[in-house]
PDB file of C-alpha atoms in Angstrom:
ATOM      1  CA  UNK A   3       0.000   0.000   0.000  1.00 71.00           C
ATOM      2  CA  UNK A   4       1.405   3.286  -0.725  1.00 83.00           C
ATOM      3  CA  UNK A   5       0.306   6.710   1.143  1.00 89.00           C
ATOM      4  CA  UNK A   6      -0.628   9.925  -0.278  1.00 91.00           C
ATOM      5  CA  UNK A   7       2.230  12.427  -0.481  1.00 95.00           C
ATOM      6  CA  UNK A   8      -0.322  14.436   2.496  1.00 96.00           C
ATOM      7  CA  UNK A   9      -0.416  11.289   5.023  1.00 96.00           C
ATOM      8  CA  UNK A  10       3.376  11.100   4.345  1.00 96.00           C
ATOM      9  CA  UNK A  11       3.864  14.732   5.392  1.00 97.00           C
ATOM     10  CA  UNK A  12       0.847  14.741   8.126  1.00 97.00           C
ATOM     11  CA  UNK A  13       3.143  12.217  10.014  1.00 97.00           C
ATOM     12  CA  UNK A  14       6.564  14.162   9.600  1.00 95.00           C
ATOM     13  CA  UNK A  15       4.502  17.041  10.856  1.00 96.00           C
ATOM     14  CA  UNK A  16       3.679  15.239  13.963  1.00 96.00           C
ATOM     15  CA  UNK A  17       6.801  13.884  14.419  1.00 95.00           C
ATOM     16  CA  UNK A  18       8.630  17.588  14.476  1.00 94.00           C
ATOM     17  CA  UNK A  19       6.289  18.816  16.658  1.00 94.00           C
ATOM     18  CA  UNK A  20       6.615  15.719  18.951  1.00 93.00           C
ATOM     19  CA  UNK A  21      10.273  16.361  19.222  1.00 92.00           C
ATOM     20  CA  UNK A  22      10.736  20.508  19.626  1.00 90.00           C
ATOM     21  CA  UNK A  23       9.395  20.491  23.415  1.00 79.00           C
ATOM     22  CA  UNK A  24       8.290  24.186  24.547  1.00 76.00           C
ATOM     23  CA  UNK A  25       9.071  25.434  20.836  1.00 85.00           C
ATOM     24  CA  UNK A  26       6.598  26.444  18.152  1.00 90.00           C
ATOM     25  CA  UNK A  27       7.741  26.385  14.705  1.00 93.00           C
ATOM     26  CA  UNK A  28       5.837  28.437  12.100  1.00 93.00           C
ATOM     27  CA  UNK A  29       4.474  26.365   9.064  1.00 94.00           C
ATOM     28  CA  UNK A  30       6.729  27.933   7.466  1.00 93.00           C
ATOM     29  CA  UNK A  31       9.219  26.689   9.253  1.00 93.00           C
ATOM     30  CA  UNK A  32       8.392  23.187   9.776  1.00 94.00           C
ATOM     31  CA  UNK A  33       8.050  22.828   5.455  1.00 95.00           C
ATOM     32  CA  UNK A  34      11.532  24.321   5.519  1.00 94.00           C
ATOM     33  CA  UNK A  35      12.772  21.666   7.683  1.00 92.00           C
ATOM     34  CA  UNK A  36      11.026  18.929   5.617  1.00 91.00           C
ATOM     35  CA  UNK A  37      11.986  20.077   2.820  1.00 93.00           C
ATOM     36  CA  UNK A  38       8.267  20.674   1.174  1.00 94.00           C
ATOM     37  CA  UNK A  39       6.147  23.183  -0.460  1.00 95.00           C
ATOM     38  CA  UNK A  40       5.299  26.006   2.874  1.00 96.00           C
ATOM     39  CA  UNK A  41       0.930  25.754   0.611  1.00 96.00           C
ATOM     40  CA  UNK A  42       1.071  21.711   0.790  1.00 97.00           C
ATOM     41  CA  UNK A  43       2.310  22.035   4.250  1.00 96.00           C
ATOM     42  CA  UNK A  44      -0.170  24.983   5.025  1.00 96.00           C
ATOM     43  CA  UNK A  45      -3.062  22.168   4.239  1.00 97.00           C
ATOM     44  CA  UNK A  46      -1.799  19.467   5.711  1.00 97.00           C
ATOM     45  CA  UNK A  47      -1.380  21.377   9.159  1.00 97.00           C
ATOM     46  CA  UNK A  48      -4.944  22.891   8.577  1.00 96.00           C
ATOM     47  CA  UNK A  49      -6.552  19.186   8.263  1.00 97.00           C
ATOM     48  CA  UNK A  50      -4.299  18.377  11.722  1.00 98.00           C
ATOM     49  CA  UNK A  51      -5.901  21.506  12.794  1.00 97.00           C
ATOM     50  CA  UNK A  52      -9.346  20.342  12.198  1.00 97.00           C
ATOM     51  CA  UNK A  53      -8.849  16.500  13.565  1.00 97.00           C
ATOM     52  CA  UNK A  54      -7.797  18.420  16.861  1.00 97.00           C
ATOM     53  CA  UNK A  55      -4.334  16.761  16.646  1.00 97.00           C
ATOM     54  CA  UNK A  56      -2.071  20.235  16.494  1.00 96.00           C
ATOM     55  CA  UNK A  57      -2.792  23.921  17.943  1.00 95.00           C
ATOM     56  CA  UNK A  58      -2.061  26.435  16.055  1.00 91.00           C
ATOM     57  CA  UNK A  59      -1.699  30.365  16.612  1.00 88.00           C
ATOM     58  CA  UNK A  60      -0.848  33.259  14.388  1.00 86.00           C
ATOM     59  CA  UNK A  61       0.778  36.306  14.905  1.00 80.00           C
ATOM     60  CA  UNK A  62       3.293  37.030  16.969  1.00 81.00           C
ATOM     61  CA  UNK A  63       4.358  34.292  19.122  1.00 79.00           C
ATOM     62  CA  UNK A  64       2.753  32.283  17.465  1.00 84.00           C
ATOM     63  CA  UNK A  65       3.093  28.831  16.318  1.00 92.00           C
ATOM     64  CA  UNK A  66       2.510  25.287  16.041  1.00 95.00           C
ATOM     65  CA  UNK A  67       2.025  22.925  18.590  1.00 94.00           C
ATOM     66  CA  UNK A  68       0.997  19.110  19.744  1.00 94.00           C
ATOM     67  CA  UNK A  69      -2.434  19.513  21.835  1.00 94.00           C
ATOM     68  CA  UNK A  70      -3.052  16.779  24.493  1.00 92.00           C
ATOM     69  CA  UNK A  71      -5.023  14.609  21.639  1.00 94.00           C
ATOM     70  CA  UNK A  72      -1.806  14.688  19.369  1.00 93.00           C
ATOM     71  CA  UNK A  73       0.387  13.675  21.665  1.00 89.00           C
ATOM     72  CA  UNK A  74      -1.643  10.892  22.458  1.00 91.00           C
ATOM     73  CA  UNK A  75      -2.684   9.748  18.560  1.00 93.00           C
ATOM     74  CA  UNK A  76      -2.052   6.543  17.503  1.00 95.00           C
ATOM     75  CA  UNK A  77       0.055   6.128  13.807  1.00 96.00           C
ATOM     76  CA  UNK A  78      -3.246   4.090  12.268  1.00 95.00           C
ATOM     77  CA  UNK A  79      -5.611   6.858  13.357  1.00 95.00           C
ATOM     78  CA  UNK A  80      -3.893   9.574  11.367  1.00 96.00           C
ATOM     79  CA  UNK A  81      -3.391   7.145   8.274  1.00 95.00           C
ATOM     80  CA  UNK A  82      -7.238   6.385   8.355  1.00 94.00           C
ATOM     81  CA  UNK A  83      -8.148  10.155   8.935  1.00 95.00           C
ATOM     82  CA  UNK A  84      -5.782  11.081   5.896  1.00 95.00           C
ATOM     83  CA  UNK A  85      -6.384   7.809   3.763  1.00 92.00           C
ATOM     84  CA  UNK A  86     -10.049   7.891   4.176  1.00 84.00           C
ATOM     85  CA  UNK A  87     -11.709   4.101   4.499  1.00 74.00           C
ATOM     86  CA  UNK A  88     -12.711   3.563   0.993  1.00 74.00           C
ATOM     87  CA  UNK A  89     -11.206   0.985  -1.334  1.00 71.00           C
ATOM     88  CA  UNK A  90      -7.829   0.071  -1.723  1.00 72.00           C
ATOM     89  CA  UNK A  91      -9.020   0.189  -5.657  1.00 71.00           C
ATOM     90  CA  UNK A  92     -12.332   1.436  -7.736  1.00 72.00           C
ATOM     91  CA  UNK A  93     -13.976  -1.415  -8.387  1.00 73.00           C
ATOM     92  CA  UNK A  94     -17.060   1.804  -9.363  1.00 74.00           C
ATOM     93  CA  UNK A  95     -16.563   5.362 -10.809  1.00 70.00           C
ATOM     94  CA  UNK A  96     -16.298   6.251 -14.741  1.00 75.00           C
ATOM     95  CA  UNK A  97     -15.644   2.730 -16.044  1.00 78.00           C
ATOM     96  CA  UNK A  98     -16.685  -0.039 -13.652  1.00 76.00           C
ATOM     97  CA  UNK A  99     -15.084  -3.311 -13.247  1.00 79.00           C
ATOM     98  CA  UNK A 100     -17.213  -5.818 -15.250  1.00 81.00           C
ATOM     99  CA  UNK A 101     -16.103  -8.615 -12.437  1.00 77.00           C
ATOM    100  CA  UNK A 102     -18.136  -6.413  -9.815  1.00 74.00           C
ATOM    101  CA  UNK A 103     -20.634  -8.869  -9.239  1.00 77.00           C
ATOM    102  CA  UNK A 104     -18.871 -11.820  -8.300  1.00 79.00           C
ATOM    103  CA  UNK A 105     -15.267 -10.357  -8.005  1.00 82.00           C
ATOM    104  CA  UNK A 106     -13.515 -11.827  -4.892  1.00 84.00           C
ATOM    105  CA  UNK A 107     -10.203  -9.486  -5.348  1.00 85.00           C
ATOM    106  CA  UNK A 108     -12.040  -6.517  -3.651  1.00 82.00           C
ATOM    107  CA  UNK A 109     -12.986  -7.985  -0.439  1.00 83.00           C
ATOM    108  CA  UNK A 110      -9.314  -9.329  -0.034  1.00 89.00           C
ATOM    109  CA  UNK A 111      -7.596  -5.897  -0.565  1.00 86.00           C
ATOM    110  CA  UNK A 112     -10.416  -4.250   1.839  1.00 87.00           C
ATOM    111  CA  UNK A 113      -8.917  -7.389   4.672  1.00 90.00           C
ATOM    112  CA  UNK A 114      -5.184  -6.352   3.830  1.00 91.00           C
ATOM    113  CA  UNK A 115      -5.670  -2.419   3.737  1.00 90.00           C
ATOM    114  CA  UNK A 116      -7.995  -3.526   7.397  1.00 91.00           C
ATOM    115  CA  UNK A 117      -4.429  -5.546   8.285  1.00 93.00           C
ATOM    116  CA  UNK A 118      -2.290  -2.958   7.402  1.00 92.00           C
ATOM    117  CA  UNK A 119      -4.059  -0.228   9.593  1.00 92.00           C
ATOM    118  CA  UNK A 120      -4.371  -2.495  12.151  1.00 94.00           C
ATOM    119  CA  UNK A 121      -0.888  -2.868  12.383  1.00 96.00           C
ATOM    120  CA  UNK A 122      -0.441   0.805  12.960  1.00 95.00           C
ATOM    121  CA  UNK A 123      -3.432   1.314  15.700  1.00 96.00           C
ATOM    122  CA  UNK A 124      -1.062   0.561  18.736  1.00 97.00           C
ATOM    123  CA  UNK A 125       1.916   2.758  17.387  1.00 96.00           C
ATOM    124  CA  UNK A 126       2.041   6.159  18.545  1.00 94.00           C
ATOM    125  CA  UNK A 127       3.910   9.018  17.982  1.00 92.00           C
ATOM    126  CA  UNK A 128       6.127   8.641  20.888  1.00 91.00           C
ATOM    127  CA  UNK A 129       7.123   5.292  19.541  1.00 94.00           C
ATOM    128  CA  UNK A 130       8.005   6.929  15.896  1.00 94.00           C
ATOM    129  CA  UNK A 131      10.553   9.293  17.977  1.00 92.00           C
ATOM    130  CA  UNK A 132      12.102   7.389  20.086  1.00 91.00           C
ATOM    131  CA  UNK A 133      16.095   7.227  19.217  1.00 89.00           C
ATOM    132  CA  UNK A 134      17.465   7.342  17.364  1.00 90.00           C
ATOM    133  CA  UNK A 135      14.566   9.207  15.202  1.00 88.00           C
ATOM    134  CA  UNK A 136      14.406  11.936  17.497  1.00 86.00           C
ATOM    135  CA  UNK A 137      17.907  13.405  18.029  1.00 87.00           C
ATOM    136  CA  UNK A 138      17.716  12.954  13.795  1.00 87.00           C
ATOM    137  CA  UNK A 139      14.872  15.455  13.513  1.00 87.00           C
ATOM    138  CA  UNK A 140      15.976  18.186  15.600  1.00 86.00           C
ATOM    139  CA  UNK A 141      19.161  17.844  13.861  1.00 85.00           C
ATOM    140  CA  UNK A 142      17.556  18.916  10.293  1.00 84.00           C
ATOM    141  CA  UNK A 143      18.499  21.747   8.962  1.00 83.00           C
ATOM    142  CA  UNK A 144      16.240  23.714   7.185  1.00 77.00           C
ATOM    143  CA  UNK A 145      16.205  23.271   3.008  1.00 75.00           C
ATOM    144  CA  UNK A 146      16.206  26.864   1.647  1.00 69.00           C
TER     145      UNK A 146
END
């Protein structure tokens, strides 16, 4: 299974913020760090926003942070709030799948992407930074 380029960056998100302590990055800041686009990283803290997993203030002092739910998020929640539950692949849409009706494939890859989430439920954030992972992301230098 692969994630989408805004899961992938949801969980580096997390991650940084899990790891600066008392300090709150800008967006701006965080993207440099990462390496990525300041708009995709804009959206991607605005959906963390929304799922209550990350406070965020403007203005002066300002900043980013991990509320009480984020630091307490498990890995599989934020895949499946990013991912979304539908199907691994459209079996519907513009030009259905003329197995449909007695295809066996789809309910297989629905048990595996089910597996695969699974796996991550009991992983949290504080597991993703333990060492070495940690010390390696405050160590990042910012990408111009």
């Amino acid at each position: 299974m692969r994630l989408l380029r805004s899961t992938d960056l949801a969980l580096r998100v997390l991650m940084r913020l899990a790891v600066v302590g008392a300090s709150t990055p800008t967006t701006r800041e965080v993207a440099a760090v990462m390496g990525v686009p300041y708009t995709h990283t804009a959206k991607v803290v605005a959906e963390l926003q929304h799922l209550g997993l990350v406070d965020a203030r403007r203005g002066r002092g300002g900043g980013l942070a991990l509320s009480e739910q984020g630091r307490t998020a498990s890995v599989g929640a934020v895949v499946r709030a990013f991912e979304g539950d539908g199907d691994v692949v459209e079996c519907e849409g513009a030009t259905p799948c003329p197995l449909s009706p007695g295809c066996r494939l789809r309910g297989a890859l629905r048990r595996a992407q089910e597996a695969f989430f699974a796996t991550l439920d009991p992983v949290t954030l504080a597991d993703v930074v333990a060492d070495p992972t940690g010390p390696l992301l405050l160590g990042l230098p910012a990408v111009p």
